[in-house]
Coordinates of C-alpha atoms in Angstrom, one line a residue:
X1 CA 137.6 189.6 90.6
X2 CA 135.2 186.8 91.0
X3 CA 132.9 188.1 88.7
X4 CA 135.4 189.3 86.2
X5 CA 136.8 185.8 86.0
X6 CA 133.6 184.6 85.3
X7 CA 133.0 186.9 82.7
X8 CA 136.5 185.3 80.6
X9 CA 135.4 182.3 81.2
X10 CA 132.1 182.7 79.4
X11 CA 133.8 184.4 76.9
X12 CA 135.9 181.4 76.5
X13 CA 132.8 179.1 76.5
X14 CA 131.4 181.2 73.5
X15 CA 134.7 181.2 71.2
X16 CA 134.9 177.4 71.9
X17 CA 131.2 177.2 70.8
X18 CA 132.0 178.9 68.0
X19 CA 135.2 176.5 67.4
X20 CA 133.3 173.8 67.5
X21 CA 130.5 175.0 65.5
X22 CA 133.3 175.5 62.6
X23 CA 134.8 172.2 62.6
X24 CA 131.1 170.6 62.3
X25 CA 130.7 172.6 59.5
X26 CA 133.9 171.9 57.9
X27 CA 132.8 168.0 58.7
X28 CA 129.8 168.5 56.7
X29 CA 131.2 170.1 54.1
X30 CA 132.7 166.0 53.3
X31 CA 135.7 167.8 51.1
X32 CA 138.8 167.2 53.1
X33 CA 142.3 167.6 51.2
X34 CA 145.3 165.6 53.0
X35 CA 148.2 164.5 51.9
X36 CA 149.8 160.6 52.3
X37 CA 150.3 159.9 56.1
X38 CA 154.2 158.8 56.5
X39 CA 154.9 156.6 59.6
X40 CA 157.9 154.6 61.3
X41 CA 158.1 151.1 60.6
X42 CA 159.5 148.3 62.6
X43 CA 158.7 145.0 63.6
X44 CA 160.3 142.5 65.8
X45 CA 159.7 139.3 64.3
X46 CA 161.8 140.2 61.0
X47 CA 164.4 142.1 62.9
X48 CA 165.0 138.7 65.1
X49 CA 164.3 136.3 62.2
X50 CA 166.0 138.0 58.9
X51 CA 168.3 140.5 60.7
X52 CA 166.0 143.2 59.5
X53 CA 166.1 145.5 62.2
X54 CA 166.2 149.0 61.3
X55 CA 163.3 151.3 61.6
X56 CA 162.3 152.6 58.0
X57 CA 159.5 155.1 57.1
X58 CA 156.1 153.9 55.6
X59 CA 154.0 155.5 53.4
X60 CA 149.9 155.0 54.2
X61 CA 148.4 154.2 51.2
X62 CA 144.8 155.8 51.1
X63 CA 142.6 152.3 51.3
X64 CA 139.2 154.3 51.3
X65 CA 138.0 158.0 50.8
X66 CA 135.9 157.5 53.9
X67 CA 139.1 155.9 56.0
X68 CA 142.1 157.9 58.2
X69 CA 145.7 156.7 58.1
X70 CA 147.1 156.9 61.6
X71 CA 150.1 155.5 63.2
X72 CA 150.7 153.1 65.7
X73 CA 153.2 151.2 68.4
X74 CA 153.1 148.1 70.3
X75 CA 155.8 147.6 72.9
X76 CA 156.4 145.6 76.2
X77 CA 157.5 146.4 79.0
X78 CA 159.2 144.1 81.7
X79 CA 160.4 145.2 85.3
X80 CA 163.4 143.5 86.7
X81 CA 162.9 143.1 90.1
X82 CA 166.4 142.6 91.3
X83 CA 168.2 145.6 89.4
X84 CA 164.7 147.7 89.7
X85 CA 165.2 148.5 86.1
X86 CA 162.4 148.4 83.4
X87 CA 163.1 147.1 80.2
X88 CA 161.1 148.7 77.0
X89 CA 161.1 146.4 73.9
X90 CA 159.0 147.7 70.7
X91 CA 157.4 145.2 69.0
X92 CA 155.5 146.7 66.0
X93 CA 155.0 150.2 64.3
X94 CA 153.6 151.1 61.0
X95 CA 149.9 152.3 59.6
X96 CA 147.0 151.1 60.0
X97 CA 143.2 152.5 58.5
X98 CA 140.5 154.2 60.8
X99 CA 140.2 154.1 64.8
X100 CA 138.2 156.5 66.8
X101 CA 140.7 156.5 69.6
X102 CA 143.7 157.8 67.6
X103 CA 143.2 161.7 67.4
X104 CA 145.9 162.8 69.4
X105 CA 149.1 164.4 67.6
X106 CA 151.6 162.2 70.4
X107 CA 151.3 158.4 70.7
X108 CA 150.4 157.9 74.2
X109 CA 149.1 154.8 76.0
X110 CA 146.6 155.5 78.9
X111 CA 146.0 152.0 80.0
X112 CA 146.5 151.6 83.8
X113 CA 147.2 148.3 83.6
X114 CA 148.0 147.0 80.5
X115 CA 147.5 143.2 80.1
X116 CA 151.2 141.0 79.6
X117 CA 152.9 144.5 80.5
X118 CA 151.7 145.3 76.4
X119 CA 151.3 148.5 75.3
X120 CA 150.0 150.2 72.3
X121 CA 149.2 153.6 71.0
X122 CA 148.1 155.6 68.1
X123 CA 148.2 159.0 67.0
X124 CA 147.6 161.0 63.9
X125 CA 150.5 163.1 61.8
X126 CA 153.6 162.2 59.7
X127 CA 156.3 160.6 62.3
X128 CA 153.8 160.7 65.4
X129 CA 154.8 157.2 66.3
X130 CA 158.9 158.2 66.6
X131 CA 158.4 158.4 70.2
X132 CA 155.6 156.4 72.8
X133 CA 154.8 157.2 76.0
X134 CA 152.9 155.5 79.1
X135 CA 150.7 157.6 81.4
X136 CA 148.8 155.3 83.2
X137 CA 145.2 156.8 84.1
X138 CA 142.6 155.5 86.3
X139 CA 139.6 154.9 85.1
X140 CA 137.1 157.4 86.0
X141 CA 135.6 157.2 89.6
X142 CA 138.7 155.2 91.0
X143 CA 139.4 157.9 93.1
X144 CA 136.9 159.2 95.9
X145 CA 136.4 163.4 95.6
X146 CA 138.1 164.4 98.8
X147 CA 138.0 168.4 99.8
X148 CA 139.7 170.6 97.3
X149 CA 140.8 174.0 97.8
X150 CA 140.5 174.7 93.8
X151 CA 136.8 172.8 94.4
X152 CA 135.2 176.2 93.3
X153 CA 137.0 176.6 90.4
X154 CA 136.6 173.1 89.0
X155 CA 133.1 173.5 89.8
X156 CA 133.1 176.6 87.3
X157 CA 135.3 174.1 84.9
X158 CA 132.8 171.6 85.2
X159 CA 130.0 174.0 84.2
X160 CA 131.8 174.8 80.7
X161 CA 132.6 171.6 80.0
X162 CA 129.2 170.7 80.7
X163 CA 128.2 173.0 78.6
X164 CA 130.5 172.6 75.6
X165 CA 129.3 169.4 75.6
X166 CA 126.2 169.6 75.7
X167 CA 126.2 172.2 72.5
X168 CA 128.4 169.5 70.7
X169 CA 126.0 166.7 71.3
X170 CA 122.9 168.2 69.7
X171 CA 124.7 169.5 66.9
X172 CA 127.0 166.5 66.2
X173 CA 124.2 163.9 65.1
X174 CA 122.9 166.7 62.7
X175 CA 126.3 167.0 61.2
X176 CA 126.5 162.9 61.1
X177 CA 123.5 162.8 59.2
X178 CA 124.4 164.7 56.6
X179 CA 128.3 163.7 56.3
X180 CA 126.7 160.0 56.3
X181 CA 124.1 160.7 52.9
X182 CA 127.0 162.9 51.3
X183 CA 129.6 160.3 51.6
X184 CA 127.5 157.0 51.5
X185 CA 128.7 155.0 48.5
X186 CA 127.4 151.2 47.2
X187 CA 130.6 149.3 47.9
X188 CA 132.0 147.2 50.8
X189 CA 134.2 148.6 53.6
X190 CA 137.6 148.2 53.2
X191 CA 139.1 147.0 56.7
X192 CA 142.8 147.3 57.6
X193 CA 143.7 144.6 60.8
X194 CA 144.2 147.1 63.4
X195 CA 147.4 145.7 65.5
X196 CA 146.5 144.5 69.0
X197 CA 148.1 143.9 72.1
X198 CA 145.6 142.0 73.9
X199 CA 143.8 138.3 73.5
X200 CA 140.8 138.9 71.0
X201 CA 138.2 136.8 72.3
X202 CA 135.3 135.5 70.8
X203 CA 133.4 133.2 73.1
X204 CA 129.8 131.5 72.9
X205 CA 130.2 131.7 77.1
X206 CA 130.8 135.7 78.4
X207 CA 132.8 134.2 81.2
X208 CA 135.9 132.7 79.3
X209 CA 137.8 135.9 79.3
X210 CA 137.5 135.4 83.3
X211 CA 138.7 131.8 83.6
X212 CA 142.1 131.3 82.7
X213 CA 143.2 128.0 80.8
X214 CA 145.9 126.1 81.8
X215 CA 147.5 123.6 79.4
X216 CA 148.4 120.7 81.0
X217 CA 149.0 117.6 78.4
X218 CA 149.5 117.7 74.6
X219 CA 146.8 114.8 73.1
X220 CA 147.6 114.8 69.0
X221 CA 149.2 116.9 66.4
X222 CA 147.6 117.9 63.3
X223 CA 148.2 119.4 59.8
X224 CA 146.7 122.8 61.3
X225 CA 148.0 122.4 64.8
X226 CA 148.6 120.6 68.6
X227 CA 146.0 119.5 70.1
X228 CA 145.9 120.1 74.4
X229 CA 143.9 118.9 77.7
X230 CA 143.5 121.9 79.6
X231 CA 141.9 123.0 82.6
X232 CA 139.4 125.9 82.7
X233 CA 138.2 125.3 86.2
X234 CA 136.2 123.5 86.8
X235 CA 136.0 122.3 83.3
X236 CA 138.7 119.8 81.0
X237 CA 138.8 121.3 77.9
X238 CA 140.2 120.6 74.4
X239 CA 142.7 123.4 73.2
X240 CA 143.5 123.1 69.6
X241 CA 146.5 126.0 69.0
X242 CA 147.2 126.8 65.9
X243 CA 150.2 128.9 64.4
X244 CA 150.1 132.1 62.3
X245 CA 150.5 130.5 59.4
X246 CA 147.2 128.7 60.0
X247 CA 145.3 131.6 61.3
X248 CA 142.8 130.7 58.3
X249 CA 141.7 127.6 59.7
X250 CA 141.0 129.1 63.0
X251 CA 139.0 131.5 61.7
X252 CA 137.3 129.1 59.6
X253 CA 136.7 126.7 62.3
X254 CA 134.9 129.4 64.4
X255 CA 133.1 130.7 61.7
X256 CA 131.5 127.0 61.7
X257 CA 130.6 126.7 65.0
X258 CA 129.1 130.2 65.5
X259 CA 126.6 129.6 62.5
X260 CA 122.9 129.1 63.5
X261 CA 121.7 125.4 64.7
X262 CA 124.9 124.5 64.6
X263 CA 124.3 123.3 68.4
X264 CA 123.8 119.3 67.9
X265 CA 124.8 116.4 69.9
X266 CA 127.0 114.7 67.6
X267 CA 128.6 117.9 66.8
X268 CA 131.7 118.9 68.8
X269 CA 130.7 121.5 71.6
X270 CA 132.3 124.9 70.7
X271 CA 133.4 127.1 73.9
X272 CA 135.4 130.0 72.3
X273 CA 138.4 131.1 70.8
X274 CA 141.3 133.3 71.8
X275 CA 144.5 135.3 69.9
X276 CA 147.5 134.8 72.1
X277 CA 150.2 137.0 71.9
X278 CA 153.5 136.3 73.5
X279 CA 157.2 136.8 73.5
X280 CA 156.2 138.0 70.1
X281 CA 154.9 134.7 68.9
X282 CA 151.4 134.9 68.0
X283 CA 148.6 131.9 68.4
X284 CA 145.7 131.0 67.8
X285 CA 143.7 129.2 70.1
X286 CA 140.4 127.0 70.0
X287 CA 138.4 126.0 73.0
X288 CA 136.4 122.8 73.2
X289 CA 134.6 120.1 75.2
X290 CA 137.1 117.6 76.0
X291 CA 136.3 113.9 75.4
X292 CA 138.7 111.7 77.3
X293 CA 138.0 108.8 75.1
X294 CA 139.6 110.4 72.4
X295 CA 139.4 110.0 68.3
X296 CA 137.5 106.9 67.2
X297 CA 140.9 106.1 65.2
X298 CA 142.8 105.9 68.7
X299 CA 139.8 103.8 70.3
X300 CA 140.0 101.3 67.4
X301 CA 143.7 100.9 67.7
X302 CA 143.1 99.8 71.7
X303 CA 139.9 98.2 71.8
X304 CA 137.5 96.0 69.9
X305 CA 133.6 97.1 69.6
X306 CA 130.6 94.9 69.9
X307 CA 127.7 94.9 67.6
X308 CA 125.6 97.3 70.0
X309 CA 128.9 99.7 70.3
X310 CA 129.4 99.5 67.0
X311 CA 125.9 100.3 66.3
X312 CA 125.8 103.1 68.9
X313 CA 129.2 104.7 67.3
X314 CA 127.6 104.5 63.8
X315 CA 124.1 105.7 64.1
X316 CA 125.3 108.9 66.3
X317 CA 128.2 109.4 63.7
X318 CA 125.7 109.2 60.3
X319 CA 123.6 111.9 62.8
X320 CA 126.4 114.1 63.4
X321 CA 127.0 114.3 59.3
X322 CA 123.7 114.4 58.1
X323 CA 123.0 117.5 60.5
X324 CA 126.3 119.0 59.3
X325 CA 124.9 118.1 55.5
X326 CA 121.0 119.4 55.9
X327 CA 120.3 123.0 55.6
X328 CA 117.6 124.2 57.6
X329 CA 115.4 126.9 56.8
X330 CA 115.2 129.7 58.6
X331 CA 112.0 129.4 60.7
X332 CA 110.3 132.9 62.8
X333 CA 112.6 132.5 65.6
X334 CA 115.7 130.6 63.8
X335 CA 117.7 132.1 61.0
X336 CA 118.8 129.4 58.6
X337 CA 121.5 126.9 58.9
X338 CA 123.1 126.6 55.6
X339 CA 124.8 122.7 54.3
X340 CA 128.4 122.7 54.8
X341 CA 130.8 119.9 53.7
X342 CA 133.5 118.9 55.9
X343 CA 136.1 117.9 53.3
X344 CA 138.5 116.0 55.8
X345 CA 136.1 113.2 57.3
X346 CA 137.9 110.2 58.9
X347 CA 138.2 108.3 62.5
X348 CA 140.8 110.8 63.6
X349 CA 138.2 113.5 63.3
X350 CA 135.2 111.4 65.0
X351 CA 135.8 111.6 69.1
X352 CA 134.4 109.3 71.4
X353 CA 132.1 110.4 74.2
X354 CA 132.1 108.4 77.7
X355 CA 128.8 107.1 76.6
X356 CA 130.6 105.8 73.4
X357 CA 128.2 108.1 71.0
X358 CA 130.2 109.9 68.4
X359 CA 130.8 113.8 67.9
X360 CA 132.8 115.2 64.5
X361 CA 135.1 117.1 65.1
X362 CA 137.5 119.9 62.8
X363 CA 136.2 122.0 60.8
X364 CA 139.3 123.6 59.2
X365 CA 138.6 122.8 55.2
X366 CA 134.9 123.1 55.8
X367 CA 132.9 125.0 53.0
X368 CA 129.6 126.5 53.6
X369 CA 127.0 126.7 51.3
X370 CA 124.4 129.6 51.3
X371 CA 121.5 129.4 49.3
X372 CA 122.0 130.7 45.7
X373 CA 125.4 131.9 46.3
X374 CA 127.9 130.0 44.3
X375 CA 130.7 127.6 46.7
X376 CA 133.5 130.2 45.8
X377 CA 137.5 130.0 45.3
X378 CA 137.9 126.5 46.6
X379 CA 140.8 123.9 45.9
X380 CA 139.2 120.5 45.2
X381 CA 142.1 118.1 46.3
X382 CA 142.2 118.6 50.1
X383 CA 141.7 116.7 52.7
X384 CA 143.3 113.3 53.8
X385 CA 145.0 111.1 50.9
X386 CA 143.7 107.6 51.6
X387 CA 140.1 108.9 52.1
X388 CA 140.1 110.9 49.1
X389 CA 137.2 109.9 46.7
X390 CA 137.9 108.7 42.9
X391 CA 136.9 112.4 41.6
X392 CA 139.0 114.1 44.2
X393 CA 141.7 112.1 43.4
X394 CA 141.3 112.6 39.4
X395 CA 141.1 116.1 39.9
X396 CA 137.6 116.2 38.3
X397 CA 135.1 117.7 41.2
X398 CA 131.8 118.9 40.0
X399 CA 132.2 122.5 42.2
X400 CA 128.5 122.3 43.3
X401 CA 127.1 121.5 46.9
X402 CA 126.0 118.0 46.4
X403 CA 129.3 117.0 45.0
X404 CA 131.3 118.0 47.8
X405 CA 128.6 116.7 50.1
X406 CA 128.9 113.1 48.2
X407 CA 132.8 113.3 48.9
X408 CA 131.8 113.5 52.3
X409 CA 129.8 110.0 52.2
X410 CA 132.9 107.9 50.4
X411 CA 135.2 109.0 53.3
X412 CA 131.9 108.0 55.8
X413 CA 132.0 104.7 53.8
X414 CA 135.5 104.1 54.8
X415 CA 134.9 105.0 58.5
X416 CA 132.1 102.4 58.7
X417 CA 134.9 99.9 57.3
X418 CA 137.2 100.7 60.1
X419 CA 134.4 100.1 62.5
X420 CA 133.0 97.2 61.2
X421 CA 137.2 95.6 61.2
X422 CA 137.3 95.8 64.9
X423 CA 133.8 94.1 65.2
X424 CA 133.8 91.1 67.5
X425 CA 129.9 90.3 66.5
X426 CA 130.9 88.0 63.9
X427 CA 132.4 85.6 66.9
X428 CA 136.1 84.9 65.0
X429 CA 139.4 86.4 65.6
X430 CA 139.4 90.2 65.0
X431 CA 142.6 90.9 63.2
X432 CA 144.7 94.4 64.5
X433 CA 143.5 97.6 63.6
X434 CA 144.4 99.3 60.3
X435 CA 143.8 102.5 58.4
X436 CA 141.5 102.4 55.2
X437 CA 144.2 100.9 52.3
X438 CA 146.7 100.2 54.4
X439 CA 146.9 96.6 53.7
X440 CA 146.9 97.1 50.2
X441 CA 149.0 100.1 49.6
X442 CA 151.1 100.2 53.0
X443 CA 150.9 103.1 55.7
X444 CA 152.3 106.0 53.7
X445 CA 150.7 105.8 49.9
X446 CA 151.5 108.3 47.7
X447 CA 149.0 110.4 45.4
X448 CA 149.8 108.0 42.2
X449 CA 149.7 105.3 44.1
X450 CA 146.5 106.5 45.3
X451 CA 145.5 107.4 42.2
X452 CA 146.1 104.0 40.1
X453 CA 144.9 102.1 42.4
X454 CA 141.3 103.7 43.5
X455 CA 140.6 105.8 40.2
X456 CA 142.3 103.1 37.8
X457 CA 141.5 100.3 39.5
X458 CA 138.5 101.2 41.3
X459 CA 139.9 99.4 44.3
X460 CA 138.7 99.8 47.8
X461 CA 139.3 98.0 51.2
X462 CA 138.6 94.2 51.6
X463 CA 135.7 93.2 53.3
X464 CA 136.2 89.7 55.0
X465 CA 133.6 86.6 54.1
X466 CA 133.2 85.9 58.2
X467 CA 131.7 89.5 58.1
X468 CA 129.3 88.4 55.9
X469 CA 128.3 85.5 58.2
X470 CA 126.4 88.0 60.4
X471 CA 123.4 89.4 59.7
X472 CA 124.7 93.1 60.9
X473 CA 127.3 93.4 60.0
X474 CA 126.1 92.2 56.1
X475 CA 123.9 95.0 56.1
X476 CA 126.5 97.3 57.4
X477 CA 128.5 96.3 55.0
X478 CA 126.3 96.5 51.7
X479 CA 125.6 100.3 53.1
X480 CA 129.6 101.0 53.4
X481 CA 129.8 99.5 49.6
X482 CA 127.2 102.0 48.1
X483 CA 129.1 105.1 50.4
X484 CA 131.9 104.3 48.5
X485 CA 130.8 103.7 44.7
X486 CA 133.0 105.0 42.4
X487 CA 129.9 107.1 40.8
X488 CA 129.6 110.3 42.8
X489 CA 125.7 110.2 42.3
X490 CA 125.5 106.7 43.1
X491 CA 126.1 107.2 46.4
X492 CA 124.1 107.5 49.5
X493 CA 123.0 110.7 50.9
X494 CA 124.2 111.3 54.6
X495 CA 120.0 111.3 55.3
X496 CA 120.0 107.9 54.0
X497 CA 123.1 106.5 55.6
X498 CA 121.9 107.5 58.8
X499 CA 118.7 105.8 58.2
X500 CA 120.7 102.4 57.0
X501 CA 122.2 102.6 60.1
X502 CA 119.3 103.3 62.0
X503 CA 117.9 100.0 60.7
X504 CA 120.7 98.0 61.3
X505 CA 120.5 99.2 65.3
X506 CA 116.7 98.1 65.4
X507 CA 117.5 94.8 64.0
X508 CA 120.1 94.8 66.9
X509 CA 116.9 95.3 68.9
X510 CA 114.9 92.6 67.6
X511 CA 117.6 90.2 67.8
X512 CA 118.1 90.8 71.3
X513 CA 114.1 90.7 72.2
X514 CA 114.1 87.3 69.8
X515 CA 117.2 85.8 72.3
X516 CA 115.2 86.8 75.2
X517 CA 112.4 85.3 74.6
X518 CA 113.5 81.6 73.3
X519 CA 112.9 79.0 75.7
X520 CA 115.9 77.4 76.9
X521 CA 114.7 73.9 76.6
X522 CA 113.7 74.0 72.8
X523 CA 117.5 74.3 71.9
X524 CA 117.8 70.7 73.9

């Protein structure tokens, strides 16, 4: 009987050999003929939000001869401990375009334990997604082998599989081959966003999916989002969470850290970034270095600077743009670091280290500009209203990289104002802090006001006469006036501000070694 079972079994091997062997071929063959994949639809936001909350069928549209329709589910599921009963609660269904993992005919989940008690599945055929299941698995080698009395047969099993697979991996990357030079075309991928239930994570340290965050005290709110001190033990860090609205802006705030070089110490230290989905509310969140110090706006508010903390604040802050300004070529061991333009420079976006040295912070409305490549589909009045420049203002950008880089100086111009305002070098009363224009147009100006009074006009802030009693602060204050000229190409280059600045530091320096050295008794 042994023997004869034996003898079925390799007669089994051979006709799935031969299965398999006519499915490559079919692969190769690269003419499949399917009709449009029809799904259930559902999702949970609308049903709670517009009282749309039947399930409705969806038709897949084909995005790409080389793509599969399949279908999906997400749903949660919640044990209640004191009635012992589970509660199931579909989120989403619908299509979505190519996944490996989706080949099975019934939409099961495998996951053994699925992260936020979320579940998702995907399966291939019209309806497939009507029903979901959970069988949780264990990952292979969970389980040690204890004694088997079927341990012989699984052995014979294991053989045959062995086998099968064996036959199917040396024939497979033949067939690959060929499918891939019959199919390959010379356009881009087409990408569908594959729903997920679990936090994507995309982290310059491997370790942040291991170290939870806890939020423990919202800082500042934004246009883009709410700003957090968290703890990521044994780290503080910033959390900047943004909703699904703004999704964008967190995508293109990562995008800015992750380029090359963009490591710099007046540059806000990037940790990673995380999708959070819960109670069916998605967001987005940003990790950072915290600075306890906060936004040089806030510092201003509280404290006045001296002429070496001014200095200090100024020099690293011109550093921090002119990095974010230079492109870098790419080198044997660096790729290149292209300019970018931050299009939103002000105090509220310059933090504070302990040390008092500056870093720049959000990135949202950046734009980055490759070499030869043209700046793209841009709108050119963004940013903050008061530090708009003239052009923005006017509606009349040049769309080229060094005009969008000069915008970027005016707004450093007015920045350098704030600083210098809060000065105490000049040894009179330093008046309260206030924003750039705001004791000319008031607190909230509006675009025509804006407009008439910096484009008409040519107005910008006033610069007090007891300022121009000291020496630094003169200089620092002829370098904010050519920042802000109302000619674009007048202006200094970030380079060149930073050098200003530099200077005005060493004279600092000088003063301080010309004080130190004067004999007490020749001022008698």
């Amino acid at each position: 009987m042994g023997h004869e079972g034996r003898d079925v079994k390799m007669r089994s091997l051979c006709s799935s050999i031969a299965i398999i062997l006519g499915f490559i071929c079919c692969i190769s063959g690269s003419v499949v003929v399917s009709k449009q994949l029809e799904c259930e639809h559902y999702v949970l936001n609308r049903c709670q939000e517009k009282g749309e909350c039947n399930t409705t069928k969806e038709t897949c549209e084909e995005v790409d001869a080389d793509k599969q329709n399949h279908c999906y589910v997400v749903w949660q599921q919640v044990y209640d401990n004191s009635t012992g009963n589970t509660t199931v609660t579909v989120q989403m269904k619908g299509c979505f375009t190519q996944n490996d993992a989706c080949n099975q005919t019934e939409c099961i989940d495998y996951t053994y334990q699925p992260k936020n008690n979320m579940n998702f599945c995907c399966c291939k055929g019209n309806f497939c997604n009507r029903e979901q299941k959970w069988i949780p698995t264990l990952p292979k080698g969970s389980e040690s082998d204890e004694s088997d009395p079927k341990r012989e047969d699984t052995t014979d099993n294991a053989l045959i599989i062995g086998i099968l697979l064996g036959s199917f991996l040396v024939i497979t990357p033949i067939a690959v081959v060929v499918v891939y030079f019959l199919r390959k075309r010379s356009k881009k991928a087409h990408f569908n966003e594959v729903p997920t239930i679990e936090p994507e994570v995309t982290s310059s340290s491997p370790c942040l999916a291991l170290r939870p965050i806890t939020l423990i005290e919202k800082k500042a709110r934004g246009r883009f989002g709410t700003v957090w001190r968290g703890q990521m033990k044994p780290d503080e860090v910033a959390v900047k969470i943004f909703p699904q609205q703004d999704k964008q802006s967190w995508q293109t705030e990562q995008e800015i850290f992750k380029l090359p070089r963009m490591r710099h110490p007046n540059i806000l230290d990037f940790i990673g970034a995380e999708k959070h989905i819960e109670n069916a509310s998605t967001e987005f969140w940003l990790i950072t270095v915290y600075h306890n110090r906060g936004s040089l706006c806030d510092y201003l508010k509280a404290y006045t600077v001296t002429w070496t903390e001014l200095c200090k604040i100024a020099e690293s802050m011109a550093r921090g743009l002119m990095h974010l300004h230079e492109e870098i070529p790419a080198t044997k061991g660096e790729q290149l670091k292209p300019a970018i333009a931050h299009r939103d420079f002000k105090s509220k976006n310059v933090l504070l280290k302990h040390d008092l040295t500056a870093c720049i912070a959000d990135f949202g409305l950046a734009l980055i500009f490759q070499p030869g490549k043209p700046c793209g589909d841009t709108h050119g009045q963004v940013g903050t209203r008061r530090y708009m420049a003239p052009e923005v203002l006017e509606g009349a950008i040049n769309f080229t990289r060094d005009a969008f880089l000069r915008i970027d100086v005016y707004a450093c111009g007015l920045v350098l104002w704030e600083l210098v305002s809060r000065c105490s070098a000049h040894g009179s009363i330093v008046p309260e802090y206030t924003l750039p224009f705001e004791a000319e147009l008031g607190p909230h100006p509006t675009l025509d006001e804006m407009q008439d009074n910096v484009v008409m006009k040519k107005l910008r802030p006033r610069i007090s006469n007891q300022w121009r009693t000291h020496p630094g602060l003169n200089a620092m204050c002829d370098t904010m006036e050519e920042c802000w000229d109302h000619d674009a190409e007048a202006r200094l280059s970030s380079s060149c501000v930073m050098e200003r600045v530099s200077q005005h530091t060493r004279y600092q320096t000088t003063q301080l070694l010309i004080e130190s050295n004067t004999d007490p008794a020749d001022s008698v």
